[in-house]
Structures are given as C-alpha cells and as structure tokens.
Coordinates of C-alpha atoms in Angstrom, one line a residue:
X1 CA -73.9 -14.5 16.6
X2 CA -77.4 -15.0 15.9
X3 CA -78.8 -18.5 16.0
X4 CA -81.8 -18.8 14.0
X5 CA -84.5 -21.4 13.6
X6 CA -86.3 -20.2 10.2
X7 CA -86.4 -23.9 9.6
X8 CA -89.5 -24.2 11.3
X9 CA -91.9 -23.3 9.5
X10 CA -94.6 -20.8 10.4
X11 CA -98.7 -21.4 9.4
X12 CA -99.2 -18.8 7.7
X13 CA -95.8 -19.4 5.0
X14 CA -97.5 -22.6 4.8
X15 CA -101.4 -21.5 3.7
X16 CA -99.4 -19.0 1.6
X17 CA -97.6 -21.8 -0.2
X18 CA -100.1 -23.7 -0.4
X19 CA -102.6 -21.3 -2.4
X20 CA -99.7 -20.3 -4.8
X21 CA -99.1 -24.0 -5.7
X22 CA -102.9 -24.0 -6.4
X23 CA -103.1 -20.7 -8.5
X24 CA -99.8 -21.3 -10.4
X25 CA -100.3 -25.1 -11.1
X26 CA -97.4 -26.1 -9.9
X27 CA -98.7 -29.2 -7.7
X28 CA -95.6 -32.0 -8.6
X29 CA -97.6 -34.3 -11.7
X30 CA -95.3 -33.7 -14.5
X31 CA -92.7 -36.8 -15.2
X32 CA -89.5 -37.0 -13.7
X33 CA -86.9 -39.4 -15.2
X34 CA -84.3 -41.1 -13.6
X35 CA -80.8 -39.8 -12.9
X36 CA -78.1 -40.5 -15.5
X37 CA -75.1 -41.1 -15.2
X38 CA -73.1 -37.6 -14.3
X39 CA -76.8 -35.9 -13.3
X40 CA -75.8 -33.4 -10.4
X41 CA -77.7 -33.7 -7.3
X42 CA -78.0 -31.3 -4.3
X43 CA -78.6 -32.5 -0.8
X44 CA -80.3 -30.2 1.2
X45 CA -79.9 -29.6 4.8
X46 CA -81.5 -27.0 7.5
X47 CA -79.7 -24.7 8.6
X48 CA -79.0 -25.9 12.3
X49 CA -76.8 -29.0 13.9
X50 CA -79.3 -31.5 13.2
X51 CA -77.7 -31.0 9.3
X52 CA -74.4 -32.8 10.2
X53 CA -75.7 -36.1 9.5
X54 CA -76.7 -35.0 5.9
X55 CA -73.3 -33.6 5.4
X56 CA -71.5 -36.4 6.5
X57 CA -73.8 -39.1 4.3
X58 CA -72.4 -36.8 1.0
X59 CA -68.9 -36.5 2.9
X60 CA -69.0 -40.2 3.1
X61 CA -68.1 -41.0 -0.2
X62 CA -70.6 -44.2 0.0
X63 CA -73.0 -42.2 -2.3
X64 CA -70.7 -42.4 -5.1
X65 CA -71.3 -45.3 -7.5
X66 CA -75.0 -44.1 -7.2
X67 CA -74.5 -40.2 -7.7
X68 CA -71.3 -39.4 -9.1
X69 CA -72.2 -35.6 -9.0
X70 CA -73.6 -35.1 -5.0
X71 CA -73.7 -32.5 -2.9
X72 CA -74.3 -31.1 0.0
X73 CA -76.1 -27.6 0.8
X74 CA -78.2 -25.7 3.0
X75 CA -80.9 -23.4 2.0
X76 CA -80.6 -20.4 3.8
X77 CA -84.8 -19.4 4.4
X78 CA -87.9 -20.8 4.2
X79 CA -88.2 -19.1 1.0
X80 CA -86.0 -20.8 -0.8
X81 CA -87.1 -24.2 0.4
X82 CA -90.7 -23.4 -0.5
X83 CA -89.8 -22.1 -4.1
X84 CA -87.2 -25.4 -4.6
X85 CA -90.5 -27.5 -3.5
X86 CA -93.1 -25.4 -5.6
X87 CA -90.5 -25.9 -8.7
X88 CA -89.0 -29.5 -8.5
X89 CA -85.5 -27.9 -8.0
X90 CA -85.1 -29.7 -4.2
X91 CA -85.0 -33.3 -4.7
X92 CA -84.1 -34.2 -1.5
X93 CA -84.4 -31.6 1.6
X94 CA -84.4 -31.8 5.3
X95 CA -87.5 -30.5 6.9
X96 CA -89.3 -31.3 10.0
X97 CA -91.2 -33.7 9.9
X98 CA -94.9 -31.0 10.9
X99 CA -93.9 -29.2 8.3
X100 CA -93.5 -32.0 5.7
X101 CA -97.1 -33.0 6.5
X102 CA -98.6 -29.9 5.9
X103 CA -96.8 -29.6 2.7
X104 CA -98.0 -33.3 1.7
X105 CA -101.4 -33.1 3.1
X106 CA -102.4 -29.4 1.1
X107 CA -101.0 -30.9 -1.9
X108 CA -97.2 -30.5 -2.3
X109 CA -96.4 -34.2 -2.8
X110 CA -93.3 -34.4 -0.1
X111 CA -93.3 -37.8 1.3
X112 CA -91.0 -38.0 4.2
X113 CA -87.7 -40.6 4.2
X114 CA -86.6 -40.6 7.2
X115 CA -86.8 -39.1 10.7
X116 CA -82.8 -38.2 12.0
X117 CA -83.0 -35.8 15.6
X118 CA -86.0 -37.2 17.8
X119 CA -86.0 -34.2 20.4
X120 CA -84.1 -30.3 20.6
X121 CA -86.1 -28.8 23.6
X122 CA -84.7 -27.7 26.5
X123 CA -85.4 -24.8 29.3
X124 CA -82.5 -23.4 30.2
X125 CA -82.1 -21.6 33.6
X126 CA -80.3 -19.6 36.1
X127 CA -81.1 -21.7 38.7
X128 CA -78.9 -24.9 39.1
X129 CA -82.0 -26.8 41.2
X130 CA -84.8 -26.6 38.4
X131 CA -85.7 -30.2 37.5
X132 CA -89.4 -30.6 36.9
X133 CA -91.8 -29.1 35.1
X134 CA -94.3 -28.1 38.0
X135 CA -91.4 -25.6 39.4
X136 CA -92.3 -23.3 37.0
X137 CA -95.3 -22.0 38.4
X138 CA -95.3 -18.3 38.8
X139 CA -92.2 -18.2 36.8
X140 CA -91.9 -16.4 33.4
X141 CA -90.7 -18.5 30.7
X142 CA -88.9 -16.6 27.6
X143 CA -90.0 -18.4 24.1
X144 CA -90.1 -18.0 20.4
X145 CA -92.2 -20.0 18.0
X146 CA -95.5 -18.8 19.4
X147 CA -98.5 -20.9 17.6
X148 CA -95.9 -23.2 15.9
X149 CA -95.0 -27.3 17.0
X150 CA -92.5 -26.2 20.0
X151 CA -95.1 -24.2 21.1
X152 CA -97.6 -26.4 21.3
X153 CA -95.3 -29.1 22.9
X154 CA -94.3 -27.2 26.2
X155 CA -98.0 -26.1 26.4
X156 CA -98.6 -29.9 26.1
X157 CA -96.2 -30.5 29.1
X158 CA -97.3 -27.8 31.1
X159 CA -101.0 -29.2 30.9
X160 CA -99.6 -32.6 31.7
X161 CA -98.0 -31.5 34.7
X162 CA -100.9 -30.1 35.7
X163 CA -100.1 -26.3 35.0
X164 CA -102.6 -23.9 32.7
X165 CA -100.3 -22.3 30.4
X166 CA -102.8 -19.5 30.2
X167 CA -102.8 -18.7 34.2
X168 CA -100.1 -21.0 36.2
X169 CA -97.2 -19.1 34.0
X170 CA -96.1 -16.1 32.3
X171 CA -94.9 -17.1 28.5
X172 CA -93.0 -14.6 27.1
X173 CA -92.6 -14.8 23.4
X174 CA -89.9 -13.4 21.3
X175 CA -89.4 -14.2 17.3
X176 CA -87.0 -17.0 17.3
X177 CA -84.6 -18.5 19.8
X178 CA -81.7 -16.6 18.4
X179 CA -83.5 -12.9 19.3
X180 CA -84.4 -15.2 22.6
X181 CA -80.3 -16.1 23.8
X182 CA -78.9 -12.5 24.4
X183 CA -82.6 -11.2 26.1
X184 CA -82.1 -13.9 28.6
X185 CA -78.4 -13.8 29.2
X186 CA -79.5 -10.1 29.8
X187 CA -81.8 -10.8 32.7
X188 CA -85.2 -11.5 30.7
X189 CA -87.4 -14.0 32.0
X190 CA -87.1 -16.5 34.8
X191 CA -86.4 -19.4 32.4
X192 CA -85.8 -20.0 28.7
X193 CA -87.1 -22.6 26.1
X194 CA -84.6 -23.0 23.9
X195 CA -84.0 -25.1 20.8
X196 CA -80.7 -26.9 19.8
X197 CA -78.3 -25.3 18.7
X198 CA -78.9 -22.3 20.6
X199 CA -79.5 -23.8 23.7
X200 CA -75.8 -25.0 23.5
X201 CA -75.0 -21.3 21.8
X202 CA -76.2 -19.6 25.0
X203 CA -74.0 -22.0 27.6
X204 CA -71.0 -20.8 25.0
X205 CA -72.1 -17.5 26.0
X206 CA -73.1 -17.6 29.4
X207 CA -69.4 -19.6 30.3
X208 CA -67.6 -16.3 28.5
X209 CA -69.6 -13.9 30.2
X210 CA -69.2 -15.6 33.6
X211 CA -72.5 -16.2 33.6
X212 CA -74.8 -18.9 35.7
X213 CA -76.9 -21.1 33.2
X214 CA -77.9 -24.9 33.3
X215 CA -79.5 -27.2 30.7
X216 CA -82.5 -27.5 33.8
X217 CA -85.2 -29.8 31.8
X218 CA -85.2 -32.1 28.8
X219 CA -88.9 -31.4 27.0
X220 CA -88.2 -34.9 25.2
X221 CA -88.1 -36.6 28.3
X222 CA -90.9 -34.9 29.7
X223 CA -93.0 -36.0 26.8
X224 CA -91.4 -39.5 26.4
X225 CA -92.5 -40.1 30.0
X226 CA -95.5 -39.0 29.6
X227 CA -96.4 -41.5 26.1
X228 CA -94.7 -44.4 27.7
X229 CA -92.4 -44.6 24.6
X230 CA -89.4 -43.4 25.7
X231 CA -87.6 -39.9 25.2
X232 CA -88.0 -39.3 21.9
X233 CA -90.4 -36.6 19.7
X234 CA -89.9 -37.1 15.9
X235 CA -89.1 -33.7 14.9
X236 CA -86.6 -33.3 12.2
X237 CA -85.6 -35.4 9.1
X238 CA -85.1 -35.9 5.1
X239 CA -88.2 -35.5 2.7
X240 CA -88.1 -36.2 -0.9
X241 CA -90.0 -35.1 -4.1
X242 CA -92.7 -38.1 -4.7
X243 CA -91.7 -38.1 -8.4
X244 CA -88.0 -38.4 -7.8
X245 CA -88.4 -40.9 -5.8
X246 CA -90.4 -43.2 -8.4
X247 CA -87.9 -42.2 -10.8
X248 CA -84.8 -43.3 -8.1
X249 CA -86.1 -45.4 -5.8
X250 CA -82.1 -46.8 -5.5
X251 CA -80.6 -43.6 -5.2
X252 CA -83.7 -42.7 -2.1
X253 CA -82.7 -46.0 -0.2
X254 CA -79.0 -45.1 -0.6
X255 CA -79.0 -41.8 0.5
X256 CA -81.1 -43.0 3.4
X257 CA -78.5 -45.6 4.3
X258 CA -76.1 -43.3 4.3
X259 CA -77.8 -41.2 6.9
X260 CA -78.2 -44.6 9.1
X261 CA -74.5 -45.1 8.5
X262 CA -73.7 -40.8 9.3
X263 CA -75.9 -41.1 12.4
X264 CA -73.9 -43.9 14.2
X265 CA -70.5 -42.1 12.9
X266 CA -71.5 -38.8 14.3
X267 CA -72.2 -40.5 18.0
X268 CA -68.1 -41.7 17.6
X269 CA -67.0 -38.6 16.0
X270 CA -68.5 -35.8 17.6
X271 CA -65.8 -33.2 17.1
X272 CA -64.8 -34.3 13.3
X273 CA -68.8 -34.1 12.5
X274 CA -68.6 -30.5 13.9
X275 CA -65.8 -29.4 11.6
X276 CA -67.6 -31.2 8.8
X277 CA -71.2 -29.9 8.8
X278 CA -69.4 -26.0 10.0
X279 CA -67.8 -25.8 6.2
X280 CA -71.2 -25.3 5.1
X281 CA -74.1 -24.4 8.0
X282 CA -73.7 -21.0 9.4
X283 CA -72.6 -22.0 12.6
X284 CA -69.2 -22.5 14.1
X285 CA -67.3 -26.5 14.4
X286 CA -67.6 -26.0 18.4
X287 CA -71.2 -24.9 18.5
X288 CA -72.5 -28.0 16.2
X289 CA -69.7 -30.6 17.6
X290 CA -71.3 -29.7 21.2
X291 CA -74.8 -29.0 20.5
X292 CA -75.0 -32.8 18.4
X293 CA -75.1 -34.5 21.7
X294 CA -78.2 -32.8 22.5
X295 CA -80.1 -33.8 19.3
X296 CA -81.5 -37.0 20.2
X297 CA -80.0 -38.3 17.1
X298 CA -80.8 -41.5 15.3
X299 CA -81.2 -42.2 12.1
X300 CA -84.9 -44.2 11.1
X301 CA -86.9 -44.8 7.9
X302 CA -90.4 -42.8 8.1
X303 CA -92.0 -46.3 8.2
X304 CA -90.1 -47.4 10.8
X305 CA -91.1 -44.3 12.7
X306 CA -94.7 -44.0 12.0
X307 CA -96.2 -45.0 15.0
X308 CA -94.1 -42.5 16.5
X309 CA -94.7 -39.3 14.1
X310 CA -98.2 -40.4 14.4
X311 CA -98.8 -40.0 18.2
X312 CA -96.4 -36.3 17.8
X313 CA -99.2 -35.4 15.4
X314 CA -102.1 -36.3 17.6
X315 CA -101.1 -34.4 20.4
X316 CA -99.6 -31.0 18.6
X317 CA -103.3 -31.2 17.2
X318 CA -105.1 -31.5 19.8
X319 CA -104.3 -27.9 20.6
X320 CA -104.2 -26.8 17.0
X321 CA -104.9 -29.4 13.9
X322 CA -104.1 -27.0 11.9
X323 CA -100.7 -27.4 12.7
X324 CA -100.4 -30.3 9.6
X325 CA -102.8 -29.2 7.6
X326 CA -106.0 -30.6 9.6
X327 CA -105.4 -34.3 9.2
X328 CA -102.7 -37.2 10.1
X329 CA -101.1 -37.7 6.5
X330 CA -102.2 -41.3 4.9
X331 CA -99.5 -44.0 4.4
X332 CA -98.6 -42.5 1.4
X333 CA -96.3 -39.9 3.3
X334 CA -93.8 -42.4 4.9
X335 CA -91.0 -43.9 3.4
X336 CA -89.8 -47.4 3.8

C-alpha cells in the first residue's frame, strides 16, 4: 500500500494557483449568505491520520442542531482542493497550516481555524541506538518533500546541531514518503525521514517482514528543544472560506468545538477513532488507530496558536520565505 502525502503542498502548485485565481477572477469577494436550515455542508479532511479528528467532530452528532445536513470527506489531490478553494465549493478544509498562508497571503482569502497535530516527523532507522541528531553524520538520510516545510525543518535541526546539510550528510530525496517506505525497507539509505502515517506504515511492514526498524528521533522534539516551547511544530489544521465564515460565524465556532471535543476523545479512544476515520481516508483502521499516537494531537484555535505558527514561519523562512508566500500572514489569518 502506498502512503501518500499529496497534502502538502508543493511551491510551484501554489504560484500556479495563485496566478490562475488572478487571470480567472476568482479571488473569494462575491457574498456568501448564511446556511439555512437543511443547507448541506462538506467537511473536508486530508488524506492522512491527522483527519480522524475531523471525522469524529461530524461522527459526533454535536454538530447537528447547527448543520442538519454535515459531512465528512476527504479530497483525494491537491487538485481538487485547489479548484474547491478557487470556486467557493470547500467551505471548510483541512490544510497545513504553510500551505494555508501561502494561499491567504497571494490572495485566496483562507483564514485558518484551528491548528489540530503539532508534529509528524520522525527518522526511522535500522539501528536501535540512534538518538540524537549529531549521529547522523556521514550517514545517508532517505527523504521526500525536497524544497517543501519538512524539508526545511530537518535542515533546520541539522544546522542546529551543528551539521551542514550540504556536506556533514548525504540527503537522499525520493517523491513522497510513500515511494520512500519500501526503498528503505529494501536497504536504501542509512536512515529515513518519515512523515505520520507512513512512519507507522513502515513499522507495519518492517514487523511482517521480520525486519529491524525503530522510531530513532522525534523532529518535534528536536525543534521544541531547541525554541524553548516545548515539542510541538504547528503543522496541520482546519482553514475556512473568509466569506463563510462572516456569513456563519456560529456554525465556524461549533465545528471548531467539536474538533476540541474529537481531539480529547481520540486520546481515550484510539482504536474506535481508527475504525472511524478508516470508513473514509484511504488508509486501513490499524494504520490510523496506531499512527494517532504519534500526531502530537491537540486541538487549538489559530489565535490561541499564533505565537506558535508564527515562530514555525520564521524559521522555515529563514531558509526559504517563499515557503508562505514571502511574508508572516497579518492577524487577519487566525481564527479566534
């Protein structure tokens, strides 16, 4: 099974995006009216474990006196995610939270709600004893995601450790981390970076196979110990169209509060959560149920987590401010 992470999205989709919303005038500007009673709405989630929380807030039945007519979906590609932006079709839609900026700051008008997984980094390796980050020199590290935010982050932490990622290591990059799993179950590269779920997909793997493979290093808590603020690197929540959400300001806050409330069930109901969010992500119950552990998961408004998103932004920019579209976004992006 391939594990894929098209939910992160690449530069270039973005400047591509960007200049079509320009030549097709379809910046967001044109009135939205609030949802009446019976309106559908759609719910949508990435397609990786992070989702489960979004799944669980429609599951919940909480929503219901607010949007009789919710659901919850995933879209499938980048694609359709950037034409349900560019078109006022995705109302609500998990992103992370680089991408949402660059949307935002080149014109889109997505204003971030809330931030759910705060961290799904990890190099994986062969060898049970490798726990810091200055081990890796002269190793070879398999990656995917060259140029984009997870990129940048282990180049951060291999600075800050004091290793050149240009000289002190070999970075090996492949397309995503699914096209990264079976190449270093195979034998490729000393180490792996690996995102969640397919760090948790290629322990699955590795146990069938008979294989040796660790969860070695947490980037999160690299980084966290690094800002002083603890493991967590804001990576991954719920965005909103700007003019949906003056038109249903109630219906924003409750979906948000049932993520808060889907967040701390989830942490209780690890197993149940899997099952829930597999009937609709393309990944199996025991990948998700095992692979939510790993997520860093809790649930906090954009406002709440400004300070936060703000010092992620800083540093991925410092090695590319590009990255979110050349500027931190102004106040205007963050929810709550």
């Amino acid at each position: 099974m391939s594990i894929s992470s098209r939910h992160l999205i690449d530069r270039r989709s973005m400047l591509q995006f960007g200049c079509a919303l320009c030549g097709l005038g379809l910046f967001p500007g044109a009135a939205m009216r609030a949802l009446a009673a019976g309106d559908p709405l759609t719910v949508w989630g990435i397609p990786a474990s992070p989702s489960a929380v979004f799944a669980r807030a429609v599951a919940s039945g909480q929503l219901a006196s607010k949007v009789p007519d919710l659901k919850f979906d995933v879209w499938k590609s980048t694609d359709q995610m950037r034409a349900g932006i560019a078109s006022g079709d995705f109302k609500l839609f998990a992103t992370s939270t680089y991408a949402a900026a660059n949307f935002f700051n080149r014109g889109a008008g997505t204003v971030m709600v809330n931030v759910v997984t705060w961290g799904v980094l990890y190099l994986m390796s062969r060898e049970e004893g490798l726990h810091r980050i200055e081990d890796l020199a002269g190793k070879t590290v398999l990656l995917s995601n060259k140029n984009e935010a997870p990129d940048l982050l282990f180049r951060l932490v291999l600075k800050w450790s004091g290793l050149d990622p240009d000289k002190d290591v070999k970075l090996d990059y492949v397309g995503t981390p699914g096209e990264a799993v079976p190449l270093y179950l195979s034998g490729r590269g000393d180490v792996a970076l690996l995102h969640e779920p397919a760090s948790t997909a290629a322990l699955i793997r590795a146990a069938k196979a008979k294989l040796p493979l660790y969860r070695a290093i947490d980037i999160t808590e690299v980084y966290g110990r690094h800002t002083g603020r603890g493991a967590k690197i804001p990576q991954v929540g719920l965005a909103v169209n700007p003019e949906f959400l003056d038109a249903n300001p109630d219906v924003v806050r409750a979906v948000h509060e049932a993520c808060v409330d889907a967040g701390q069930w989830i942490k209780q109901n690890w197993a149940e959560a899997g099952k829930l969010a597999a009937q609709t992500l393309p990944l199996p119950a025991p990948i998700i149920e095992k692979s939510l552990p790993f997520i860093h998961l809790d649930v906090k408004s954009a406002k709440e987590s400004r300070e936060d998103i703000e010092l992620y932004f800083e540093h991925i920019m410092s090695l590319d401010p590009g990255i979110v579209g050349g500027r931190k976004p102004d106040e205007g992006f963050y929810w709550g």
